[in-house]
Short mmCIF file of C-alpha atoms in Angstrom, two decimals:
data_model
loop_
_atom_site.label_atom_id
_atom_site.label_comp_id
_atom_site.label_asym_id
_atom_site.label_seq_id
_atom_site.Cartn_x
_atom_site.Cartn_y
_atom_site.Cartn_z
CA UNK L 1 2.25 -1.72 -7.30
CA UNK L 2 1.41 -0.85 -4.09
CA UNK L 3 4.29 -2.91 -1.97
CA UNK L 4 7.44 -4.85 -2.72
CA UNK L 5 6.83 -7.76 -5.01
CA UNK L 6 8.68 -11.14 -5.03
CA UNK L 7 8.28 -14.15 -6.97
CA UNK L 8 7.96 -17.39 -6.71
CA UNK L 9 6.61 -17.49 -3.57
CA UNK L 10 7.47 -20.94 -3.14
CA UNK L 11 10.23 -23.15 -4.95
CA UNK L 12 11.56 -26.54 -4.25
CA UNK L 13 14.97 -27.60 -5.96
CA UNK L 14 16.42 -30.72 -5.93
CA UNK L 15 20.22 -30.25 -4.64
CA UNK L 16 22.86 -29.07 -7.56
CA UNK L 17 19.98 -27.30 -9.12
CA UNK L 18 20.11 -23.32 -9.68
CA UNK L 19 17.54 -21.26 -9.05
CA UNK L 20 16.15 -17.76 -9.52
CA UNK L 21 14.56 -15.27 -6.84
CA UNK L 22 12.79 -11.92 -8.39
CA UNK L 23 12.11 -8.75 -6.65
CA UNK L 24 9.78 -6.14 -7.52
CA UNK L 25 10.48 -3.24 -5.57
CA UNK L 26 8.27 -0.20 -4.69
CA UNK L 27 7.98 2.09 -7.32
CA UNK L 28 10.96 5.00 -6.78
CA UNK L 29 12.83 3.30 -4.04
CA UNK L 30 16.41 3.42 -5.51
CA UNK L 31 17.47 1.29 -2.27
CA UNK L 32 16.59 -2.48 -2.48
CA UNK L 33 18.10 -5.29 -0.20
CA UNK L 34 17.63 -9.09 -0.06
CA UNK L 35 17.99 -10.82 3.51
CA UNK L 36 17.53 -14.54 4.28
CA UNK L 37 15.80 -16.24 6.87
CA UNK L 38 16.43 -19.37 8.66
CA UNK L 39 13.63 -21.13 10.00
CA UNK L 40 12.92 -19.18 13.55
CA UNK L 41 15.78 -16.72 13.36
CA UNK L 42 15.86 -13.43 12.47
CA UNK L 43 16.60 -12.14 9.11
CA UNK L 44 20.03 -11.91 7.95
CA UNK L 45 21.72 -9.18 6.01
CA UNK L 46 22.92 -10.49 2.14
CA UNK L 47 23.10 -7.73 0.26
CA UNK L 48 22.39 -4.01 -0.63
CA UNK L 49 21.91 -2.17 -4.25
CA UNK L 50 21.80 1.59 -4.44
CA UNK L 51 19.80 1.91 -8.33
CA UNK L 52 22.13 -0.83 -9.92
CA UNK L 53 24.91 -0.51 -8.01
CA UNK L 54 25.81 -3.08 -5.29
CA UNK L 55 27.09 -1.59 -2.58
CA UNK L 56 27.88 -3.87 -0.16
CA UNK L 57 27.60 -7.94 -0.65
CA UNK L 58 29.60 -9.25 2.35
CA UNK L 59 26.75 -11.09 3.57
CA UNK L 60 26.78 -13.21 0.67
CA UNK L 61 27.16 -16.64 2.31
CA UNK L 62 29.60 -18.04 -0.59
CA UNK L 63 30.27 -17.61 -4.35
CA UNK L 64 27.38 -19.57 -4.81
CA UNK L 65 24.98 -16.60 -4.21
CA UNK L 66 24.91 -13.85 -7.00
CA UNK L 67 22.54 -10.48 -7.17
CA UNK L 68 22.06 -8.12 -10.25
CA UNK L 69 19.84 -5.06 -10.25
CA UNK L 70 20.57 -3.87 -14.13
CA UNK L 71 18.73 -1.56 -14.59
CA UNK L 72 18.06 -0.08 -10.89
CA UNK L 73 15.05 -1.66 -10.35
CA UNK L 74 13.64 -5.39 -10.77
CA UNK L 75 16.58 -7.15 -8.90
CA UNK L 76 17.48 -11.05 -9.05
CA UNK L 77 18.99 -13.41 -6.41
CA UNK L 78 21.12 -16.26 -7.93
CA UNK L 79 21.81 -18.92 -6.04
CA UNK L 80 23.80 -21.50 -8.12
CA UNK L 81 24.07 -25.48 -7.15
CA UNK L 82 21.84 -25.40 -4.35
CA UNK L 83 22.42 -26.98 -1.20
CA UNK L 84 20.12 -27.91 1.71
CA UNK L 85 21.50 -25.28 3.66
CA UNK L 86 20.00 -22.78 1.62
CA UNK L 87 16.45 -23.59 2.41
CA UNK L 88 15.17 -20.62 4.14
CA UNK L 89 12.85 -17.41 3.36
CA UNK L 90 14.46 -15.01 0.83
CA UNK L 91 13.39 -11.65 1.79
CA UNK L 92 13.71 -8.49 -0.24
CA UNK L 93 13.16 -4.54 0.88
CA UNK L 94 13.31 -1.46 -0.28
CA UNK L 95 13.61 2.27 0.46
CA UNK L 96 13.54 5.88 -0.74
CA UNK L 97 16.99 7.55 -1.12
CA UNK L 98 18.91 7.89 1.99
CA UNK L 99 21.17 4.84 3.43
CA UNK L 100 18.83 5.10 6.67
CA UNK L 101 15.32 4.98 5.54
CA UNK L 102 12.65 2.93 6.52
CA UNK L 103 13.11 -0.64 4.45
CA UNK L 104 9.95 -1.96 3.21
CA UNK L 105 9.59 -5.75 3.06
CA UNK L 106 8.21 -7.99 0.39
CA UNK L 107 6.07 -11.76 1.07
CA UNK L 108 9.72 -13.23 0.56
CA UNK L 109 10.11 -16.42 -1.37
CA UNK L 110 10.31 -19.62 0.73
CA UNK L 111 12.91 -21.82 -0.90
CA UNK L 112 12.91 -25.95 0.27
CA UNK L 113 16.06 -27.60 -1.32
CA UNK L 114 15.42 -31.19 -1.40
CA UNK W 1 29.91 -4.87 15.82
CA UNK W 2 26.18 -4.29 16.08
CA UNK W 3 24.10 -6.77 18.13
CA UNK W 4 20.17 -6.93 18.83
CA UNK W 5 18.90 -9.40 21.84
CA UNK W 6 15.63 -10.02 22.48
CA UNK W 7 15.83 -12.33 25.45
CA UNK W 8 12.32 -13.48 25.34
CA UNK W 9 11.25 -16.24 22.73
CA UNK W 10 7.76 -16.87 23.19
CA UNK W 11 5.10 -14.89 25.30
CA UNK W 12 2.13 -16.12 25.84
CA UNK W 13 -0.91 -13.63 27.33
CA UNK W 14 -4.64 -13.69 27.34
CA UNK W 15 -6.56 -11.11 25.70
CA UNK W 16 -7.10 -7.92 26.90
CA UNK W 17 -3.85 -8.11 28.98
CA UNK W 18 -0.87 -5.31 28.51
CA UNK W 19 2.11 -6.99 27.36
CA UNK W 20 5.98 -5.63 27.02
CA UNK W 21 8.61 -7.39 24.45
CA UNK W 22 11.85 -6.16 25.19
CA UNK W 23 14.67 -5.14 23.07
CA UNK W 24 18.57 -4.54 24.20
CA UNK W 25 21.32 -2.89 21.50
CA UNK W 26 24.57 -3.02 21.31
CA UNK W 27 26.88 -0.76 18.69
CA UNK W 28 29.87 1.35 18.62
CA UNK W 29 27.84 4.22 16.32
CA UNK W 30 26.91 7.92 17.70
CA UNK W 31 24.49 7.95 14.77
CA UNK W 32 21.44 4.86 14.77
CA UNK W 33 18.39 3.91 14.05
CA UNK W 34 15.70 1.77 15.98
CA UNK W 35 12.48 -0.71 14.58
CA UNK W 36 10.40 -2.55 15.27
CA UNK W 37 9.15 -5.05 12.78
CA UNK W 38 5.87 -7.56 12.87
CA UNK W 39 5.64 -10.94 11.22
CA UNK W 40 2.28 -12.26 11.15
CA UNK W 41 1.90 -15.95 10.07
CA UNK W 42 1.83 -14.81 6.28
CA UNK W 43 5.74 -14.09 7.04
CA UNK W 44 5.87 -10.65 5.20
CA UNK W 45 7.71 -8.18 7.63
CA UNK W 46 5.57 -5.09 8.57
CA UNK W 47 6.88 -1.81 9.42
CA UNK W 48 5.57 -0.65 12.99
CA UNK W 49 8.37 2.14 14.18
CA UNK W 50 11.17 3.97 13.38
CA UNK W 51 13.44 6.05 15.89
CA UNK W 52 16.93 7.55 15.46
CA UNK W 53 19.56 7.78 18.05
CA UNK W 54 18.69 11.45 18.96
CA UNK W 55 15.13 11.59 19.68
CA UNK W 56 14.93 9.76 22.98
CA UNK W 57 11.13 10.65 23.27
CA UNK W 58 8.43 7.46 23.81
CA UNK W 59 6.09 7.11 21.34
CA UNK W 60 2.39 6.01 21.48
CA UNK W 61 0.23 4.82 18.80
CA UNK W 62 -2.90 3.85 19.28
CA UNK W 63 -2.77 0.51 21.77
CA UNK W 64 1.21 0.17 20.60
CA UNK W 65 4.06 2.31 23.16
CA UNK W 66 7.61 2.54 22.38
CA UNK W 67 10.38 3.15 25.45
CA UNK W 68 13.28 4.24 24.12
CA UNK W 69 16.04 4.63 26.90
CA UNK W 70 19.72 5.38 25.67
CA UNK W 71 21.33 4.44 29.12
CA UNK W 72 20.33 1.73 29.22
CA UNK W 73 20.45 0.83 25.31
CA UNK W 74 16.84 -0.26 25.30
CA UNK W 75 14.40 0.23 22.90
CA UNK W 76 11.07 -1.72 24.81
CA UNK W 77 7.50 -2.65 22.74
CA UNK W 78 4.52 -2.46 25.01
CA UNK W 79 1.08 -3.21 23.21
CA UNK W 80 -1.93 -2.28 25.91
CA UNK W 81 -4.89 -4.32 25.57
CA UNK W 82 -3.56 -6.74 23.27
CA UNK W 83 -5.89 -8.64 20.94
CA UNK W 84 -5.89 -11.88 19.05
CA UNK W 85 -4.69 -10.25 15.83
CA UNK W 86 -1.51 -9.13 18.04
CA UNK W 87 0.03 -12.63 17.68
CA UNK W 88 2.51 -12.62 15.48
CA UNK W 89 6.37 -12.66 15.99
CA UNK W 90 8.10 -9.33 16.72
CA UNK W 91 11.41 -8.24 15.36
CA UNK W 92 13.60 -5.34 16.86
CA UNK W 93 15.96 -3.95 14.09
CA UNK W 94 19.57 -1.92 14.19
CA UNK W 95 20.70 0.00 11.32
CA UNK W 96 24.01 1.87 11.99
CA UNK W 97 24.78 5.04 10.12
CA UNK W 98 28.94 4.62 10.17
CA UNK W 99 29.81 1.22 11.01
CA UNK W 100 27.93 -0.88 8.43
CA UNK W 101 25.86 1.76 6.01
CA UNK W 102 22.11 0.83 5.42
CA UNK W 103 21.81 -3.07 6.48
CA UNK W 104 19.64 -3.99 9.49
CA UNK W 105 20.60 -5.87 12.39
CA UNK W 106 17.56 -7.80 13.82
CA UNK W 107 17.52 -9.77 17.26
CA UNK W 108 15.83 -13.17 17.07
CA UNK W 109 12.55 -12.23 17.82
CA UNK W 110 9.84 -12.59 20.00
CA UNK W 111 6.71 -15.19 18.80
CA UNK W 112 3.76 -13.07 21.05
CA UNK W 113 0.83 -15.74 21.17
CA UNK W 114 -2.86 -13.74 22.13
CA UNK W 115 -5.35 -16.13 23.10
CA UNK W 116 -9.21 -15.49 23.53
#
């Protein structure tokens, strides 16, 4: 495809459940990232693959929270026993090789814990 | 550490009007790179402007202006002769080369209201 991808674009949990975030990312780009965003804040760094390699996860907000890129593309956000405080936008990005390209941002996936 | 404020929250203009959303920086890093992001009401994050720590030149773009000024680690967002599609909220972005690899930074943003 043309952009970066995600789905669902919405998903309501009810608290303790574990869900599932999927990004597509733009076809080549071996950089992909995932962000979150709080209602009326900025996005906020999570975590950074390089093809499947994670680079760098210390935005990870607990051990709840768990990304996989396998096979350097299509990458998944985990997020395991849900709490309310993880309601926000889950935003993914990508970009062509080099640490300091442009990023690319998908739709994100609004996620409502209930 | 790395730190983007955008003091103003909401600006409000009529159409037609030139408007300015400003953008302060803060990081340690020789080596850096500036955005500028919009986020219409659909929320997905479009890609406006990208500047690097050496090329202190403005940039214009059609009705969109960038002010980049090192001394005073500001990297300003004027849109001439805005329009109603112009509202949106508007995110300034840090990405430091040494300090913290590819992540961005982004200030809190700026929700830029155009009315007719």
């Amino acid at each position: 495809g043309a952009g970066v991808s995600q789905s669902p674009r919405y998903k309501v949990a009810k608290r303790g459940q574990d869900v599932a975030l999927r990004c597509d990312p733009i076809s080549g780009h071996v950089s992909l990232f995932w962000y979150q965003q709080a209602l009326g804040q900025g996005p906020e760094f999570l975590t950074y693959f390089q093809n499947e390699a994670q680079l760098d996860k210390s935005g990870l907000p607990s051990d709840r929270f768990f990304a996989e890129r396998p096979e350097g593309s299509v990458s998944t956000l985990k997020i395991q026993r849900t709490q309310q405080e993880d309601s926000a936008v889950y935003l993914c990005a990508s970009s062509r090789p080099g640490s300091t390209d442009t990023q690319y941002f998908g739709p994100g996936t609004r996620l409502t814990v209930l | 550490a790395q730190k983007v404020t955008q003091a103003q929250t909401e600006i409000s203009v009529v159409e037609k009007e030139d408007v300015t959303l400003d953008c302060v920086y803060e990081t340690r890093d020789t080596t850096y790179y500036l955005f500028w992001y919009k986020q219409p009401p659909s929320g997905e994050l479009v890609f406006l402007i990208r500047r690097n720590s050496f090329d202190e030149q403005n940039e214009i773009s059609g009705r969109y202006s960038w002010n980049f000024q090192k001394s005073t680690s500001s990297f300003n967002f004027t849109i001439t002769a805005s329009q109603v599609v112009d509202s949106a909220v508007y995110f300034c972005a840090l990405s430091e080369r040494e300090t913290s690899g590819s992540r961005l930074t982004f200030g809190e943003g700026t929700q830029l209201t155009v009315n007719p």
